[in-house]
PDB file of C-alpha atoms in Angstrom:
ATOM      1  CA  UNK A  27      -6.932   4.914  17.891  1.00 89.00           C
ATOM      2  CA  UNK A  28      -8.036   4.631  14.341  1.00 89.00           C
ATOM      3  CA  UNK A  29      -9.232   1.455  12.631  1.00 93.00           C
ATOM      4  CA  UNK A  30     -10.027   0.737   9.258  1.00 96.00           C
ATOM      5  CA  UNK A  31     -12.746  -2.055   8.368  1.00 96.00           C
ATOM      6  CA  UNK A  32     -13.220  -3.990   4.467  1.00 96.00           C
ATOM      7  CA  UNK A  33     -16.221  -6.368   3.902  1.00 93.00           C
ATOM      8  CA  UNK A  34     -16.204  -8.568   2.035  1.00 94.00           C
ATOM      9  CA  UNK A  35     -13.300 -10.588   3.012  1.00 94.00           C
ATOM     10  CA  UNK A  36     -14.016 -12.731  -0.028  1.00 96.00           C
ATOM     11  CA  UNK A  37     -16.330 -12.432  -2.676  1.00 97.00           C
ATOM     12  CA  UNK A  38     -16.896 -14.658  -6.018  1.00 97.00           C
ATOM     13  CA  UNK A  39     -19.274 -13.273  -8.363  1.00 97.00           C
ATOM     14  CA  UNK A  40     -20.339 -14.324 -11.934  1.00 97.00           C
ATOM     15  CA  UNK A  41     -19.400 -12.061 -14.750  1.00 97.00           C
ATOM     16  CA  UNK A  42     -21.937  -9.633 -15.695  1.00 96.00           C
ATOM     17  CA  UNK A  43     -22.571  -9.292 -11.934  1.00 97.00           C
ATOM     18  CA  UNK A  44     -23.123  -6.095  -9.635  1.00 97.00           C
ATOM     19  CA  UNK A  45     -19.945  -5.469  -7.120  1.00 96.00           C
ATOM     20  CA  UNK A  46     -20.395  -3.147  -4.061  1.00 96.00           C
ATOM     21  CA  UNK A  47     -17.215  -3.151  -1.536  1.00 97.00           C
ATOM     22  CA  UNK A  48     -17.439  -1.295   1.271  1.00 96.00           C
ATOM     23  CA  UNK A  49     -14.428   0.387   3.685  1.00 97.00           C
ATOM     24  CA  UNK A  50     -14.744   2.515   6.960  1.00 97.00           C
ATOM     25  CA  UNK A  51     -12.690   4.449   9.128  1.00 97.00           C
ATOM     26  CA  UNK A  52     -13.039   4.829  12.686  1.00 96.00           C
ATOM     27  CA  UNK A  53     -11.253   7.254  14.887  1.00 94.00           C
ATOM     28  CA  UNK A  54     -10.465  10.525  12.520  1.00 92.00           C
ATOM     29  CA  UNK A  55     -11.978  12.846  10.733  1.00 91.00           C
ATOM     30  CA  UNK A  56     -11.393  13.885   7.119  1.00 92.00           C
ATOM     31  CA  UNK A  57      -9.251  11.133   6.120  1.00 94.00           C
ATOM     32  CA  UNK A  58      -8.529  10.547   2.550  1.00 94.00           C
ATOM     33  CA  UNK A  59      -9.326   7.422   1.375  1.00 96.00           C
ATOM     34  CA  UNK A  60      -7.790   5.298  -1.469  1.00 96.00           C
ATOM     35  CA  UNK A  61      -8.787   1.763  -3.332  1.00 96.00           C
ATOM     36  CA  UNK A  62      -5.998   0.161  -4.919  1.00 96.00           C
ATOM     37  CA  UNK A  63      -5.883  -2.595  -6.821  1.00 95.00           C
ATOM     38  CA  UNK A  64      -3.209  -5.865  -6.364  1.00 93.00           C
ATOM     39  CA  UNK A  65      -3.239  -8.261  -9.455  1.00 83.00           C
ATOM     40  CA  UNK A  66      -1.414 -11.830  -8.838  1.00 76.00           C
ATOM     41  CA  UNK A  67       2.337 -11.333  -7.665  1.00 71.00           C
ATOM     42  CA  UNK A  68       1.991  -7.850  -9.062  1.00 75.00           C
ATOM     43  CA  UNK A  69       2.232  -4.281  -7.131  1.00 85.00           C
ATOM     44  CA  UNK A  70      -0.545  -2.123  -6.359  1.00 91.00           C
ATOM     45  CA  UNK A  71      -2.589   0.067  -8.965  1.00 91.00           C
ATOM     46  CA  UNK A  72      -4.704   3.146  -7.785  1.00 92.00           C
ATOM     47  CA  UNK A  73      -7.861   2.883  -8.379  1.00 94.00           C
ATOM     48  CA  UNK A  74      -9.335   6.059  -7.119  1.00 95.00           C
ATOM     49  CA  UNK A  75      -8.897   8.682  -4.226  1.00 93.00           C
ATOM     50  CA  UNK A  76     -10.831  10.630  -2.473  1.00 94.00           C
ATOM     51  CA  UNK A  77     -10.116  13.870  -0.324  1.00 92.00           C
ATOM     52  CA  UNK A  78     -13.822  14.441   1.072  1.00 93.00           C
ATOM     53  CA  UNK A  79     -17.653  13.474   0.520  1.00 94.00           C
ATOM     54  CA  UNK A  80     -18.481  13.732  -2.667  1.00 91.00           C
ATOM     55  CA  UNK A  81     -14.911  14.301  -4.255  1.00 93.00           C
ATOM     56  CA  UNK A  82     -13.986  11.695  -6.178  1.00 94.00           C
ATOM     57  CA  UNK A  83     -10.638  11.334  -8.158  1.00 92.00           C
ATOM     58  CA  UNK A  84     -10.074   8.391 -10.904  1.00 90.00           C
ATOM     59  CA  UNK A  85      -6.858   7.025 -11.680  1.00 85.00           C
ATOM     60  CA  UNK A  86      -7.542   4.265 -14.573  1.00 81.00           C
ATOM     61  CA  UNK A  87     -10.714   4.165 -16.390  1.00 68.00           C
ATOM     62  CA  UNK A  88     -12.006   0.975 -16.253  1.00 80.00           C
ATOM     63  CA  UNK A  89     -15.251  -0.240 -15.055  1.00 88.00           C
ATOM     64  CA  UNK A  90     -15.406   0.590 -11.642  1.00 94.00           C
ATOM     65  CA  UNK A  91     -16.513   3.721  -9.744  1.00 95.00           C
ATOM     66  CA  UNK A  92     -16.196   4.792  -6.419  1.00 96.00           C
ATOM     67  CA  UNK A  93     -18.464   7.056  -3.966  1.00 96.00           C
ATOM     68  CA  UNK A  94     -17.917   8.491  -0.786  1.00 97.00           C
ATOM     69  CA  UNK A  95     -21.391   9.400   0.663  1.00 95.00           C
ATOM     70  CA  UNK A  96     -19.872   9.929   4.621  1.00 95.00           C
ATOM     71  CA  UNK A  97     -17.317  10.711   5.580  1.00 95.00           C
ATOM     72  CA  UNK A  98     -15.305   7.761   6.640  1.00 96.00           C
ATOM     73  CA  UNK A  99     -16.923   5.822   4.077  1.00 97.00           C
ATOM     74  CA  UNK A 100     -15.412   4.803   0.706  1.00 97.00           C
ATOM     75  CA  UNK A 101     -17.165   2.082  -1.435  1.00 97.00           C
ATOM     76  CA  UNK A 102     -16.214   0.442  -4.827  1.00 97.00           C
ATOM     77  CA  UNK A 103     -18.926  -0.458  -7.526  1.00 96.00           C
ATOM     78  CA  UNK A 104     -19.773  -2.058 -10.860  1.00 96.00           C
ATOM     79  CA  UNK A 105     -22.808  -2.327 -12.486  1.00 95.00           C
ATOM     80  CA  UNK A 106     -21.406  -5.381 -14.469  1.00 96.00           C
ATOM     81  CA  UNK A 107     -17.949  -7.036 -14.117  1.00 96.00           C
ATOM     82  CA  UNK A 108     -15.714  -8.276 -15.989  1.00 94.00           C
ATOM     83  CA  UNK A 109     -13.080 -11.132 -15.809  1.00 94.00           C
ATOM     84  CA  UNK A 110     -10.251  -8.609 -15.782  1.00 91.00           C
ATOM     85  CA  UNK A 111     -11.857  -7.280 -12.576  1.00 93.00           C
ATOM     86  CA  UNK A 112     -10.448 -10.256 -10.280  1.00 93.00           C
ATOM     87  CA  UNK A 113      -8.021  -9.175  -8.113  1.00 93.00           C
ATOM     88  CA  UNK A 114      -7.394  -8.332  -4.154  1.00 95.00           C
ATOM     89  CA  UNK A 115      -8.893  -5.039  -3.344  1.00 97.00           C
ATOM     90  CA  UNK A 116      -7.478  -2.559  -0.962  1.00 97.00           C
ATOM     91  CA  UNK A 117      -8.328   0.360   1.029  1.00 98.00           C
ATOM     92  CA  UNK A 118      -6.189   2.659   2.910  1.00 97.00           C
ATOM     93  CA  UNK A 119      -6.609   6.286   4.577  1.00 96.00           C
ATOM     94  CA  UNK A 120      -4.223   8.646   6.019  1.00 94.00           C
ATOM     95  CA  UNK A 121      -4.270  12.248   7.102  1.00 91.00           C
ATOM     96  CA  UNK A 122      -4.916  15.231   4.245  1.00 78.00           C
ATOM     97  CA  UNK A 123      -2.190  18.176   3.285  1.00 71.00           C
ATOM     98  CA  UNK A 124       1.352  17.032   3.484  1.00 71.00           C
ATOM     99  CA  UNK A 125       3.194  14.378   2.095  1.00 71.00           C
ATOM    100  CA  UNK A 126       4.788  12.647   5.303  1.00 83.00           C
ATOM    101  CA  UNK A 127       1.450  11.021   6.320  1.00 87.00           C
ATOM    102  CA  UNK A 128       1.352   7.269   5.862  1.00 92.00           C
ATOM    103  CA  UNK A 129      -1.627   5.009   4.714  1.00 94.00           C
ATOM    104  CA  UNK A 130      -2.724   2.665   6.628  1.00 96.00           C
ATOM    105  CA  UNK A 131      -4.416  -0.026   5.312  1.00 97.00           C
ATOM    106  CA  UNK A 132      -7.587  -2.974   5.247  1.00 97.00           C
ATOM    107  CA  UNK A 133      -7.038  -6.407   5.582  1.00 96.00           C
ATOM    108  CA  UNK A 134      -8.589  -6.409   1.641  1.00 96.00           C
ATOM    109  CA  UNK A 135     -11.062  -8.319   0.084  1.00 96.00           C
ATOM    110  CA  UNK A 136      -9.984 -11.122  -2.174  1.00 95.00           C
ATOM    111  CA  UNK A 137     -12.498 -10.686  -5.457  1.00 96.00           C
ATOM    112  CA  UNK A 138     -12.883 -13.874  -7.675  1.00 96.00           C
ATOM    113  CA  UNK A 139     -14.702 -13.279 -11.256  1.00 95.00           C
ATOM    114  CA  UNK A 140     -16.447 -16.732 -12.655  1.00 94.00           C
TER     115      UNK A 140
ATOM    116  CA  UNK B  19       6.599  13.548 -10.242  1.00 80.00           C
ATOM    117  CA  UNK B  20       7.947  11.053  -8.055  1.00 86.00           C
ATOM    118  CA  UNK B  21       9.261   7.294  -8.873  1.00 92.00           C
ATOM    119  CA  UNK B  22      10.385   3.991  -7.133  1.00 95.00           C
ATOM    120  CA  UNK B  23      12.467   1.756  -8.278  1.00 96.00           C
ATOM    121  CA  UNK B  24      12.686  -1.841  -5.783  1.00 96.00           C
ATOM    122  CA  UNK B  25      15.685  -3.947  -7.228  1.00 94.00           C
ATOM    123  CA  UNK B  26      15.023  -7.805  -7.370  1.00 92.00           C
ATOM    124  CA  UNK B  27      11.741  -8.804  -7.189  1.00 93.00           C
ATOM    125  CA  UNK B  28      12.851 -11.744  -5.382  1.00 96.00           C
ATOM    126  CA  UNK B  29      15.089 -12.030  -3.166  1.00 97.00           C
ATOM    127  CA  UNK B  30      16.333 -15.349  -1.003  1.00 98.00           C
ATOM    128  CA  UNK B  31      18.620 -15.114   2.368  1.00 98.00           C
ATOM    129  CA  UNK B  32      19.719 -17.798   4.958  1.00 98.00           C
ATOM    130  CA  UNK B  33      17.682 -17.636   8.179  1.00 98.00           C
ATOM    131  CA  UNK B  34      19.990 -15.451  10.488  1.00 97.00           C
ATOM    132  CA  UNK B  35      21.523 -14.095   6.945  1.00 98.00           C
ATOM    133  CA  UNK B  36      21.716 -10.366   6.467  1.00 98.00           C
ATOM    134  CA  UNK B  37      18.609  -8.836   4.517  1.00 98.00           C
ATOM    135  CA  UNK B  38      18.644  -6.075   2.033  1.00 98.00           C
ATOM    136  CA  UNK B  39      16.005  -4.807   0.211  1.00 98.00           C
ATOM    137  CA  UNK B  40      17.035  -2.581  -2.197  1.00 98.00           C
ATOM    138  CA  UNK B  41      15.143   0.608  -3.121  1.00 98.00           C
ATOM    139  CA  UNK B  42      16.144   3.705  -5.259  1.00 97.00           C
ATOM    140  CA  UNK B  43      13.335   6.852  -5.606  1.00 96.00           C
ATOM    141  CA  UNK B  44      12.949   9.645  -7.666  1.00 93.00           C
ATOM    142  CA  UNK B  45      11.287  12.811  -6.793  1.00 88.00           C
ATOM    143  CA  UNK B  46      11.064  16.096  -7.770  1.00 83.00           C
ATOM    144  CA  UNK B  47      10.971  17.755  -4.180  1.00 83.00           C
ATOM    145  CA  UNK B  48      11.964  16.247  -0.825  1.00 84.00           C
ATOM    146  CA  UNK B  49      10.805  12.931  -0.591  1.00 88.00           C
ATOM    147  CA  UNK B  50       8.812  10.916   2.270  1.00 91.00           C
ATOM    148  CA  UNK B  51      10.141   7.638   2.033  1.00 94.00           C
ATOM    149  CA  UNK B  52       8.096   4.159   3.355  1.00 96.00           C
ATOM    150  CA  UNK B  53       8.784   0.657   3.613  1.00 98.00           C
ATOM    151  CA  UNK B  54       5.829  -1.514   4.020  1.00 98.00           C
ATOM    152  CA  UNK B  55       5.399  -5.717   4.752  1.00 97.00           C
ATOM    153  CA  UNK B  56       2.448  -7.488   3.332  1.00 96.00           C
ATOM    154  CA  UNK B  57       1.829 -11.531   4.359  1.00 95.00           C
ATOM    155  CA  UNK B  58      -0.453 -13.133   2.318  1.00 90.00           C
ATOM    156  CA  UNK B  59      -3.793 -12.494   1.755  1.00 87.00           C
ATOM    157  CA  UNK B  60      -2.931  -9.077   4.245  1.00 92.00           C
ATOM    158  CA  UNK B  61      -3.096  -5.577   3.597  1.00 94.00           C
ATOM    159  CA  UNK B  62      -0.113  -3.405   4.396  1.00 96.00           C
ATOM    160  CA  UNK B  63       1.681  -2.939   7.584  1.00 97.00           C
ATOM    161  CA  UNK B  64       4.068   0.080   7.862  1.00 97.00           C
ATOM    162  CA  UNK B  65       7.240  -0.939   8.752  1.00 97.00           C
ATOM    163  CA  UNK B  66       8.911   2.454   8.971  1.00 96.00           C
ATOM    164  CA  UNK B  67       8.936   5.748   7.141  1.00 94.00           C
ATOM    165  CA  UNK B  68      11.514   8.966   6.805  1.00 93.00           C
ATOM    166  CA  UNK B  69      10.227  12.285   7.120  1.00 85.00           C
ATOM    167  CA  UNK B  70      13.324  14.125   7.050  1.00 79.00           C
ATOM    168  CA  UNK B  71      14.328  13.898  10.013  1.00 77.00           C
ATOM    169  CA  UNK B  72      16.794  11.068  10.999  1.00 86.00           C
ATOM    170  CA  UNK B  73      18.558   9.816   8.019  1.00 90.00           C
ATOM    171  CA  UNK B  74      18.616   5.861  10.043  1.00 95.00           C
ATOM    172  CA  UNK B  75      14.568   5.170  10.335  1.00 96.00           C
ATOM    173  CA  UNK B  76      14.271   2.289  12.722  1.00 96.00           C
ATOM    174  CA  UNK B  77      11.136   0.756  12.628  1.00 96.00           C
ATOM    175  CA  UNK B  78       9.226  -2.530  13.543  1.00 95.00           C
ATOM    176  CA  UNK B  79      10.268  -6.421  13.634  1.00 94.00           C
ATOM    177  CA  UNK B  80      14.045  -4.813  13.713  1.00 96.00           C
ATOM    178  CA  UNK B  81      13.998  -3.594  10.344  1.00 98.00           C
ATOM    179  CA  UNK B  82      15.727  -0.064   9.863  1.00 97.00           C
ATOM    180  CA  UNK B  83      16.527   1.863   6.412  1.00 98.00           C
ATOM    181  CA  UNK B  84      19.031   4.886   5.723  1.00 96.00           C
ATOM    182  CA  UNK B  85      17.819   7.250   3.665  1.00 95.00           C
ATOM    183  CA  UNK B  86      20.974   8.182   1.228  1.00 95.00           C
ATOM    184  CA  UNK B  87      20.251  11.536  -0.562  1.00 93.00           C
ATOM    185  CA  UNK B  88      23.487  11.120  -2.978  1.00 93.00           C
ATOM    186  CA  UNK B  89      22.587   7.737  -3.985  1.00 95.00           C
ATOM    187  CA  UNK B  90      18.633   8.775  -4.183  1.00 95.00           C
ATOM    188  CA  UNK B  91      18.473   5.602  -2.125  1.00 97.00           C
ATOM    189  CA  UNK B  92      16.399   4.058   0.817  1.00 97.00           C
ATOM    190  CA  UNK B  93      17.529   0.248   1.055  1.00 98.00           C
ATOM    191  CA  UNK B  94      15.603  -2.204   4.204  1.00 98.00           C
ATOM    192  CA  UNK B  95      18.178  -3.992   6.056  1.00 98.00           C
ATOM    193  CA  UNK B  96      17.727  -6.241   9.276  1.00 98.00           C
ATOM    194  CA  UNK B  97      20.983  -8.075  10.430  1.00 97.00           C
ATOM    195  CA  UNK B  98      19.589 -11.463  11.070  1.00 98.00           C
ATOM    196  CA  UNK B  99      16.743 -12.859   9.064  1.00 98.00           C
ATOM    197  CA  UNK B 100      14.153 -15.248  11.171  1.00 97.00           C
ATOM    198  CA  UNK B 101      11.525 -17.180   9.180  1.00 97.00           C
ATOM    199  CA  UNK B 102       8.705 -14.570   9.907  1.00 96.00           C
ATOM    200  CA  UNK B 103      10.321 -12.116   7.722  1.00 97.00           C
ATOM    201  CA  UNK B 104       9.029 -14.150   4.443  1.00 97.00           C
ATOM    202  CA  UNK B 105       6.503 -11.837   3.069  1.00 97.00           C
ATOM    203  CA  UNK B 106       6.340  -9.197   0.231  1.00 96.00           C
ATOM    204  CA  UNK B 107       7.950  -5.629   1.028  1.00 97.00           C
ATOM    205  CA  UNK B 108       6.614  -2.377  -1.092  1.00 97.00           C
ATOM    206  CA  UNK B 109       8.604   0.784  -0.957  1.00 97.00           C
ATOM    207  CA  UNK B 110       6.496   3.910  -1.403  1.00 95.00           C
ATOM    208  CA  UNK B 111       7.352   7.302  -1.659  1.00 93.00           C
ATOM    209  CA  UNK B 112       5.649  10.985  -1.102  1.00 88.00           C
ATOM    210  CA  UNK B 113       5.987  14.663  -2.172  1.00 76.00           C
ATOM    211  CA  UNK B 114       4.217  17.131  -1.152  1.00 69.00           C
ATOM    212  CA  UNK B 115       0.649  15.490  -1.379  1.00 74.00           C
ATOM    213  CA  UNK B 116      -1.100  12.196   0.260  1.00 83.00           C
ATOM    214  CA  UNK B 117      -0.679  10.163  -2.195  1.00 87.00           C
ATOM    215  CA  UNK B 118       1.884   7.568  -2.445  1.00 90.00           C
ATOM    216  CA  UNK B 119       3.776   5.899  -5.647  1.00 91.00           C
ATOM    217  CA  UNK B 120       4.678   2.249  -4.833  1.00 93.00           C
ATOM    218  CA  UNK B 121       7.215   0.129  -6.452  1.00 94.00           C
ATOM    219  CA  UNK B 122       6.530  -3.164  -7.786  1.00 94.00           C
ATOM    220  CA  UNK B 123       7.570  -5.124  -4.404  1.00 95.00           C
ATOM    221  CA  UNK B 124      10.204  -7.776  -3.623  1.00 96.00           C
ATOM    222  CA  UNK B 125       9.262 -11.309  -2.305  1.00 96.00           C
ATOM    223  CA  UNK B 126      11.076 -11.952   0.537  1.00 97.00           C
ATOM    224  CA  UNK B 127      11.742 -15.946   0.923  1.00 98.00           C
ATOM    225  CA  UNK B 128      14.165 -16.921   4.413  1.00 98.00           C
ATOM    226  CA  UNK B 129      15.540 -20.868   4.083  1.00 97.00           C
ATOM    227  CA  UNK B 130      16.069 -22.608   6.722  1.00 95.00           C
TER     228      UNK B 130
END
């Protein structure tokens, strides 16, 4: 069966700081991958998506990026953050081509800006 | 271009009340329609989806949805409410690609 794994679970970091989250995905191939973001009692923003390695697709500009150097391997970067960057962080996959696939999603990681 | 609209962003029920969750969607071609449950500090756990087949979805935790074409509906019902149920629901919906558009999610609170 598949399985999807996000470390940190929790993470407080001064601003100005680096920020590397990392998400896997075991048991498929090919998956797309997707960060959202979840602000305070509010719904969930995509960040960025991601079809394959390399191929990287940004919803918001902001300052965060996103790579995808394996295959079942999505991570979430700044080089400096800001206090608008504090929020829970999600990452789902599901299956490419049609639209009747759902995502299935991390537990999150829970990102607190000083 | 496709759109979801979750009515009441909170919403408080009786334990063994009826639950509704109300949520309208607009899409340009034939929708997939999901209803998700997040508990706090959780990610999302798929409570059901329609894929065109079955108009009634039953899904998990006795939660089940009818997907109402006319009304451009999908509305989460269970028929007796326990205290478990407290959490936040997201309805999502599909086209043809991956990628889902969620709504803005309705907190679920059950009294006892």
């Amino acid at each position: 069966s598949q399985t999807i794994h996000q470390w940190p679970a929790t993470l407080v970091q001064p601003v100005g700081s680096p920020l590397s989250l990392e998400c896997t995905v075991e048991g498929t191939s090919n998956p797309n991958l997707y960060w959202y973001r979840q602000a305070a009692g509010r719904g969930l923003q995509l960040l960025f998506y991601s079809v394959g390695i390399g191929q990287i697709s940004s919803e918001v500009p902001q300052n965060l990026s996103a790579s995808r150097p394996q295959d079942r391997q999505f991570i979430l970067s700044s080089k400096k953050l800001l206090l608008s960057d504090s929020g829970f962080y999600l990452c789902a996959w599901n299956k490419g081509g049609i639209g009747n696939q759902p995502q299935h999603f991390g537990d999150g990681t829970r990102l607190s800006i000083l | 271009a496709q759109s979801v609209t979750q009515l009441g962003s909170h919403v408080s029920v009786s334990e063994g009340a009826l639950v509704l969750l109300r949520c309208n969607y607009s899409s340009s071609v034939p929708p997939y329609l999901f209803w998700y449950v997040q508990y706090p500090n959780q990610g999302l756990q798929l409570l059901l989806k329609y894929t065109s087949a079955a108009t009634l979805v039953k899904g998990i935790n006795g939660f089940e949805a009818e997907f109402k074409k006319s009304e451009t509906s999908f509305h989460l019902t269970k028929p007796s409410a326990h205290m478990s149920d407290a959490a936040e629901y997201f309805c999502a919906v599909s086209g043809s690609g991956s990628r889902l558009t969620f709504g803005e999610g309705t907190q679920l609170t059950v009294n006892p």
